[in-house]
Coordinates of C-alpha atoms and ligand atoms in Angstrom, one line a residue:
M1 CA 89.4 123.8 105.2
L2 CA 91.2 121.1 103.1
P3 CA 94.2 119.7 104.8
F4 CA 96.2 119.7 101.5
A5 CA 95.6 121.3 98.1
R6 CA 98.2 119.8 95.8
I7 CA 98.7 116.1 96.3
T8 CA 101.2 113.9 94.5
I9 CA 100.9 110.1 94.5
I10 CA 104.0 108.0 93.6
G11 CA 103.2 104.4 92.7
I12 CA 99.8 104.1 91.0
G13 CA 98.8 100.6 92.0
L14 CA 95.9 99.3 94.1
I15 CA 96.5 101.7 97.0
G16 CA 97.8 104.8 95.0
S17 CA 94.9 104.6 92.5
S18 CA 92.4 104.1 95.4
I19 CA 93.7 107.2 97.1
A20 CA 93.4 109.1 93.8
R21 CA 89.9 107.9 93.2
A22 CA 88.8 108.7 96.8
V23 CA 90.4 112.2 96.7
R24 CA 88.4 113.0 93.5
V25 CA 85.2 112.0 95.3
E26 CA 85.8 113.5 98.8
M27 CA 88.1 116.5 98.0
P28 CA 87.3 117.3 94.2
T29 CA 89.1 120.7 94.3
V30 CA 92.5 119.1 95.2
R31 CA 95.1 119.2 92.3
L32 CA 96.3 115.6 91.9
T33 CA 99.6 114.5 90.3
G34 CA 100.7 111.0 89.7
Y35 CA 103.9 109.1 88.8
D36 CA 104.7 105.5 88.3
A37 CA 108.0 103.9 87.3
D38 CA 106.2 101.6 84.8
P39 CA 105.2 103.4 81.6
E40 CA 102.3 101.1 81.0
V41 CA 100.8 102.0 84.4
R42 CA 101.2 105.7 83.6
G43 CA 99.3 105.1 80.4
I44 CA 96.4 103.3 82.2
A45 CA 96.4 106.1 84.8
D46 CA 96.0 108.6 81.9
R47 CA 93.3 106.6 80.3
L48 CA 91.4 106.3 83.5
Q49 CA 91.8 110.0 84.1
L50 CA 92.9 109.4 87.7
F51 CA 95.0 112.6 88.0
D52 CA 95.2 116.1 86.6
D53 CA 98.7 115.3 85.5
V54 CA 100.8 112.1 85.2
T55 CA 104.5 113.0 84.9
D56 CA 107.4 111.1 83.3
T57 CA 109.8 111.4 86.3
A58 CA 109.3 111.4 90.1
G59 CA 111.1 114.8 90.5
A60 CA 108.5 116.5 88.1
A61 CA 105.6 115.1 90.1
V62 CA 106.6 116.6 93.4
I63 CA 107.7 120.0 92.3
D64 CA 104.7 122.0 93.7
A65 CA 103.1 119.4 95.9
D66 CA 102.1 120.1 99.5
L67 CA 101.6 116.4 100.3
V68 CA 103.6 113.6 98.6
I69 CA 102.4 110.0 99.3
L70 CA 104.7 107.2 98.4
C71 CA 102.5 104.1 97.4
V72 CA 105.3 101.7 96.2
P73 CA 106.5 98.5 97.6
V74 CA 108.2 99.0 101.0
G75 CA 111.6 97.9 99.5
A76 CA 111.4 100.7 97.0
M77 CA 110.5 103.6 99.5
G78 CA 114.1 104.7 100.1
A79 CA 115.0 104.8 96.4
V80 CA 111.9 106.7 95.5
A81 CA 112.5 109.2 98.3
A82 CA 116.1 109.7 97.1
E83 CA 114.6 110.3 93.6
I84 CA 112.4 113.2 94.7
A85 CA 114.9 114.7 97.2
A86 CA 116.2 117.5 94.9
D87 CA 112.7 118.6 93.8
L88 CA 110.7 118.4 97.0
P89 CA 109.4 121.7 98.3
A90 CA 110.8 122.7 101.7
D91 CA 107.2 122.9 103.2
A92 CA 105.9 119.7 101.7
V93 CA 104.7 116.8 103.9
V94 CA 105.9 113.4 102.8
S95 CA 103.9 110.3 103.7
D96 CA 103.7 106.7 102.6
V97 CA 101.3 103.8 102.9
G98 CA 103.7 100.9 103.5
S99 CA 102.7 97.8 105.4
C100 CA 105.7 98.1 107.7
K101 CA 106.8 101.2 109.3
E102 CA 110.1 101.2 111.3
E103 CA 112.5 100.4 108.4
V104 CA 110.5 102.5 105.9
L105 CA 110.9 105.5 108.3
R106 CA 114.5 104.9 108.5
A107 CA 114.9 104.8 104.7
L108 CA 112.8 107.9 104.2
T109 CA 114.6 109.9 107.0
E110 CA 118.0 109.0 105.5
A111 CA 117.0 110.0 101.9
L112 CA 115.1 113.2 103.0
P113 CA 117.0 114.7 105.9
G114 CA 115.1 117.7 107.3
A115 CA 111.9 116.9 105.5
T116 CA 108.6 116.6 107.3
I117 CA 107.8 112.9 107.2
I118 CA 104.5 111.5 108.6
P119 CA 104.2 107.8 107.7
A120 CA 100.8 106.1 107.5
H121 CA 99.4 102.7 107.0
P122 CA 95.8 102.2 105.8
V123 CA 94.9 98.8 107.0
A124 CA 92.7 98.1 104.0
G125 CA 93.3 96.3 100.8
T126 CA 92.7 93.2 98.7
E127 CA 94.8 90.6 97.1
R128 CA 94.6 92.4 93.8
S129 CA 97.2 94.9 92.5
G130 CA 97.6 97.6 89.8
P131 CA 95.7 100.8 88.9
E132 CA 92.6 99.0 87.6
A133 CA 92.1 97.2 91.0
G134 CA 91.6 100.4 93.0
F135 CA 88.3 101.8 94.2
A136 CA 87.2 105.0 95.9
T137 CA 85.6 103.4 99.0
L138 CA 88.5 101.1 99.9
F139 CA 89.3 103.1 103.1
H140 CA 85.7 103.6 104.3
K141 CA 85.4 102.5 108.0
R142 CA 89.0 100.9 107.9
W143 CA 91.7 101.8 110.3
C144 CA 94.6 104.1 109.1
I145 CA 97.5 103.9 111.5
I146 CA 99.7 107.0 111.5
T147 CA 103.2 106.4 112.9
P148 CA 104.9 109.8 113.4
P149 CA 108.6 109.8 114.2
E150 CA 109.6 111.2 117.6
G151 CA 109.2 115.0 117.8
A152 CA 107.0 115.1 114.7
D153 CA 105.4 118.4 113.9
A154 CA 101.9 118.2 115.5
L155 CA 100.2 120.3 112.9
A156 CA 101.6 118.0 110.1
V157 CA 100.3 114.9 112.1
E158 CA 96.8 116.4 112.3
R159 CA 96.8 117.4 108.6
V160 CA 97.7 113.8 107.6
S161 CA 95.1 112.4 110.1
E162 CA 92.5 114.8 108.7
F163 CA 93.4 113.7 105.2
W164 CA 92.7 110.0 106.0
R165 CA 89.5 110.9 107.9
R166 CA 88.2 112.6 104.8
L167 CA 88.8 109.4 102.8
G168 CA 86.5 107.7 105.4
A169 CA 89.2 106.0 107.6
E170 CA 89.4 105.9 111.3
V171 CA 92.7 107.2 112.5
E172 CA 94.9 105.9 115.2
L173 CA 98.4 107.0 116.2
M174 CA 101.1 104.4 117.1
E175 CA 104.8 104.1 117.6
P176 CA 106.4 102.5 114.4
G177 CA 108.0 99.5 116.3
H178 CA 104.8 98.7 118.0
H179 CA 102.9 99.0 114.7
D180 CA 105.2 96.4 113.2
R181 CA 104.7 93.9 116.0
V182 CA 100.9 94.2 115.9
L183 CA 100.8 93.9 112.1
A184 CA 103.2 91.0 112.2
I185 CA 100.6 88.9 114.0
T186 CA 97.4 90.3 112.4
S187 CA 98.5 90.6 108.8
H188 CA 102.0 89.4 107.9
L189 CA 102.0 86.0 109.7
P190 CA 98.5 85.1 108.2
H191 CA 99.9 85.9 104.7
L192 CA 102.8 83.7 105.4
I193 CA 100.6 80.8 106.5
A194 CA 98.4 81.2 103.5
Y195 CA 101.5 81.2 101.1
T196 CA 102.7 78.0 102.9
I197 CA 99.5 76.0 102.9
V198 CA 98.8 76.8 99.2
G199 CA 102.4 76.0 98.4
T200 CA 102.2 72.7 100.3
A201 CA 99.0 71.8 98.4
S202 CA 100.5 72.6 95.1
D203 CA 103.6 70.4 95.9
M204 CA 101.3 67.3 96.2
E205 CA 101.3 64.6 93.6
E206 CA 99.3 65.3 90.5
V207 CA 96.2 63.4 91.4
T208 CA 95.8 64.9 94.8
R209 CA 96.4 68.5 93.4
S210 CA 93.5 68.1 91.0
E211 CA 91.4 67.1 93.9
V212 CA 92.5 70.0 96.0
I213 CA 91.2 72.3 93.3
K214 CA 88.1 70.4 92.7
Y215 CA 87.1 70.2 96.4
S216 CA 88.5 73.5 97.5
A217 CA 85.7 74.3 100.0
G218 CA 85.7 77.3 102.2
G219 CA 88.9 76.9 104.2
F220 CA 91.4 76.4 101.4
R221 CA 89.6 78.9 99.0
D222 CA 90.1 81.6 101.7
F223 CA 93.7 80.8 101.8
T224 CA 94.1 80.9 98.0
R225 CA 92.7 84.4 97.9
I226 CA 95.4 85.6 100.4
A227 CA 98.0 83.6 98.7
A228 CA 97.2 85.4 95.4
S229 CA 98.6 88.6 96.9
D230 CA 101.3 90.5 95.1
P231 CA 104.7 88.7 95.3
T232 CA 106.9 91.8 95.2
M233 CA 104.9 93.6 97.8
W234 CA 104.9 90.6 100.3
R235 CA 108.5 89.6 99.6
D236 CA 109.4 93.2 100.7
V237 CA 107.1 93.1 103.7
F238 CA 108.8 90.0 105.1
L239 CA 112.3 91.3 104.6
S240 CA 111.4 94.7 106.0
N241 CA 109.6 93.4 109.1
R242 CA 112.0 90.4 109.6
E243 CA 112.4 90.6 113.4
A244 CA 108.8 90.9 114.4
V245 CA 107.7 88.3 111.9
L246 CA 110.4 85.8 113.0
D247 CA 109.3 86.4 116.7
M248 CA 105.6 85.8 115.9
L249 CA 106.5 82.8 113.7
Q250 CA 108.4 81.3 116.7
R251 CA 105.3 81.5 119.0
F252 CA 103.2 80.3 116.2
S253 CA 105.4 77.1 115.7
E254 CA 105.2 76.5 119.5
D255 CA 101.5 76.7 119.5
L256 CA 101.2 74.5 116.5
S257 CA 103.4 71.8 118.1
A258 CA 101.1 71.9 121.2
L259 CA 98.1 71.3 118.9
Q260 CA 100.0 68.5 117.2
R261 CA 100.5 66.9 120.6
A262 CA 96.9 67.3 121.6
I263 CA 95.7 65.5 118.4
R264 CA 98.3 62.8 118.8
W265 CA 97.3 62.0 122.5
G266 CA 93.5 62.5 121.8
K267 CA 93.2 65.6 124.1
G268 CA 89.9 66.7 122.7
D269 CA 89.2 69.1 125.7
E270 CA 92.3 71.1 124.7
L271 CA 91.2 71.3 121.1
F272 CA 87.7 72.3 122.1
E273 CA 88.9 75.0 124.6
L274 CA 91.1 76.6 121.8
F275 CA 88.4 76.5 119.2
T276 CA 85.9 78.1 121.6
K277 CA 88.3 80.9 122.3
T278 CA 89.0 81.6 118.6
R279 CA 85.3 81.6 117.7
A280 CA 84.8 84.3 120.4
I281 CA 87.6 86.3 118.7
R282 CA 85.9 86.1 115.3
R283 CA 82.6 87.2 116.9
G284 CA 84.3 90.2 118.5
I285 CA 85.8 91.3 115.2
I286 CA 82.3 91.2 113.5
E287 CA 80.7 93.1 116.3
Q288 CA 83.3 95.9 115.8
G289 CA 82.3 96.0 112.1
Q290 CA 85.8 95.0 111.0
D291 CA 84.8 91.7 109.2
D292 CA 86.3 90.7 105.9
P293 CA 85.2 93.2 103.2
A294 CA 87.9 92.2 100.7
P295 CA 86.2 89.3 98.7
D296 CA 83.1 91.4 97.9
F297 CA 85.1 94.5 97.1
G298 CA 87.3 92.4 94.9
R299 CA 84.3 90.9 93.0
T300 CA 82.3 94.1 92.6
H301 CA 85.3 96.0 91.2
D302 CA 86.6 93.5 88.7
Ligands
LIG1 N1 97.8 95.7 98.6 C1 97.3 96.0 99.9 O1 96.3 95.4 100.2 C2 98.0 97.0 100.8 C3 99.2 97.5 100.4 N2 99.8 98.5 101.2 C4 101.1 99.0 100.9 O2 100.9 99.9 99.8 C5 102.0 99.9 99.0 C6 101.6 99.7 97.6 O3 100.9 98.5 97.5 P1 99.9 98.2 96.2 O4 99.2 99.4 95.8 O5 99.0 97.1 96.7 O6 101.0 97.7 95.2 P2 100.8 97.6 93.6 O7 101.7 96.5 93.2 O8 99.3 97.5 93.2 O9 101.3 99.0 93.0 C7 102.6 99.4 93.3 C8 103.1 100.4 92.2 O10 104.4 100.9 92.4 C9 105.1 101.0 91.3 N3 106.4 101.2 91.6 C10 107.3 100.2 92.1 N4 108.5 100.7 92.3 C11 108.5 102.0 91.9 C12 109.5 103.1 91.9 N5 110.7 102.8 92.3 N6 109.0 104.2 91.5 C13 107.8 104.5 91.1 N7 106.8 103.5 91.1 C14 107.2 102.3 91.5 C15 104.7 99.8 90.5 O11 105.0 100.0 89.1 C16 103.3 99.7 90.9 O12 102.4 100.3 89.8 C17 103.0 98.8 99.5 O13 104.0 99.5 100.3 C18 102.1 97.9 100.4 O14 102.9 97.5 101.5 C19 99.1 98.9 102.3 C20 97.9 98.5 102.6 C21 97.2 97.5 101.9
LIG2 O1 93.4 91.3 101.3 C1 93.6 91.1 102.5 O2 93.0 90.3 103.2 C2 94.5 92.0 103.3 O3 95.0 91.7 104.4 C3 94.9 93.3 102.7 C4 96.0 94.1 103.3 C5 97.3 93.8 102.9 C6 98.3 94.5 103.4 C7 98.1 95.5 104.3 O4 99.1 96.1 104.9 C8 96.8 95.7 104.8 C9 95.7 95.0 104.2

């Protein structure tokens, strides 16, 4: 049996449109409704026939939904939840796909007291955004972390888990605060570092900058892909997960200072030891089948 029959997606960007496409493939009998605050995005969603219905207001989109998934930047989650509050059916499950969970859960709970809220985070994406960037296989073999609030309805948690499994994801449950610390180091800090290094390179004098572009071999190119990620989305991530990101950043700066010292004093053995350890981590990731799918996905879905 299908976990949900009438699904509403609010925010039709990379993630919202990918969910819509995947639902069409994996659960074709589901009735899909979409809403986006941007009329141009609503027009594109109509043209691409991603939904059975695209509505002009958030309230109209949720009126008969049994699952509502908020796919907007994390800083907009609370406002969107407040917008749907009056029209949300009492038995609907509300979920989201935000990259940070603790503050989003607080915002959703405040805007929707008494609603069944089961947040989720598909750990899958690319640097691209908007409805045309999405694709149906985005979640295949990727983790989806469900972060239920304390005392959450077990059946609702299982229905949301089953929904994500049907889209091809592997589901894991996690406490929201723990999720935010894990993602701070595995996703948020790497993005911050990419934004910094590309920013530093672009601040160089004119002649060096053109050489940076000309000779951007592997390392720098990989950073520019990540640093091309959506500015609104990532501004919101850093403001929402402030504590955990600042904590990881502190540790990172200490480790960076240690490396700086090792280079200054010619401690090659320290450098070698670290690089050997990090190489093993990369190999471990590949063995688990979690190596970087994004660049290929991005290219084949242009
Ligand atoms: N981009 C990625 O790789 C991943 C993103 N996420 C999370 O998914 C969420 C969506 O991200 P993307 O799809 O990448 O962003 P996106 O920029 O592609 O799409 C966001 C959409 O939300 C709409 N929107 C913004 N404010 C709104 C509002 N108040 N009401 C209705 N619509 C509104 C925008 O018009 C836009 O179409 C974010 O919370 C992000 O943290 C999660 C996993 C991966
Ligand atoms: O494009 C990449 O490399 C990503 O890291 C995609 C991504 C961005 C944000 C998330 O919360 C999860 C995945």
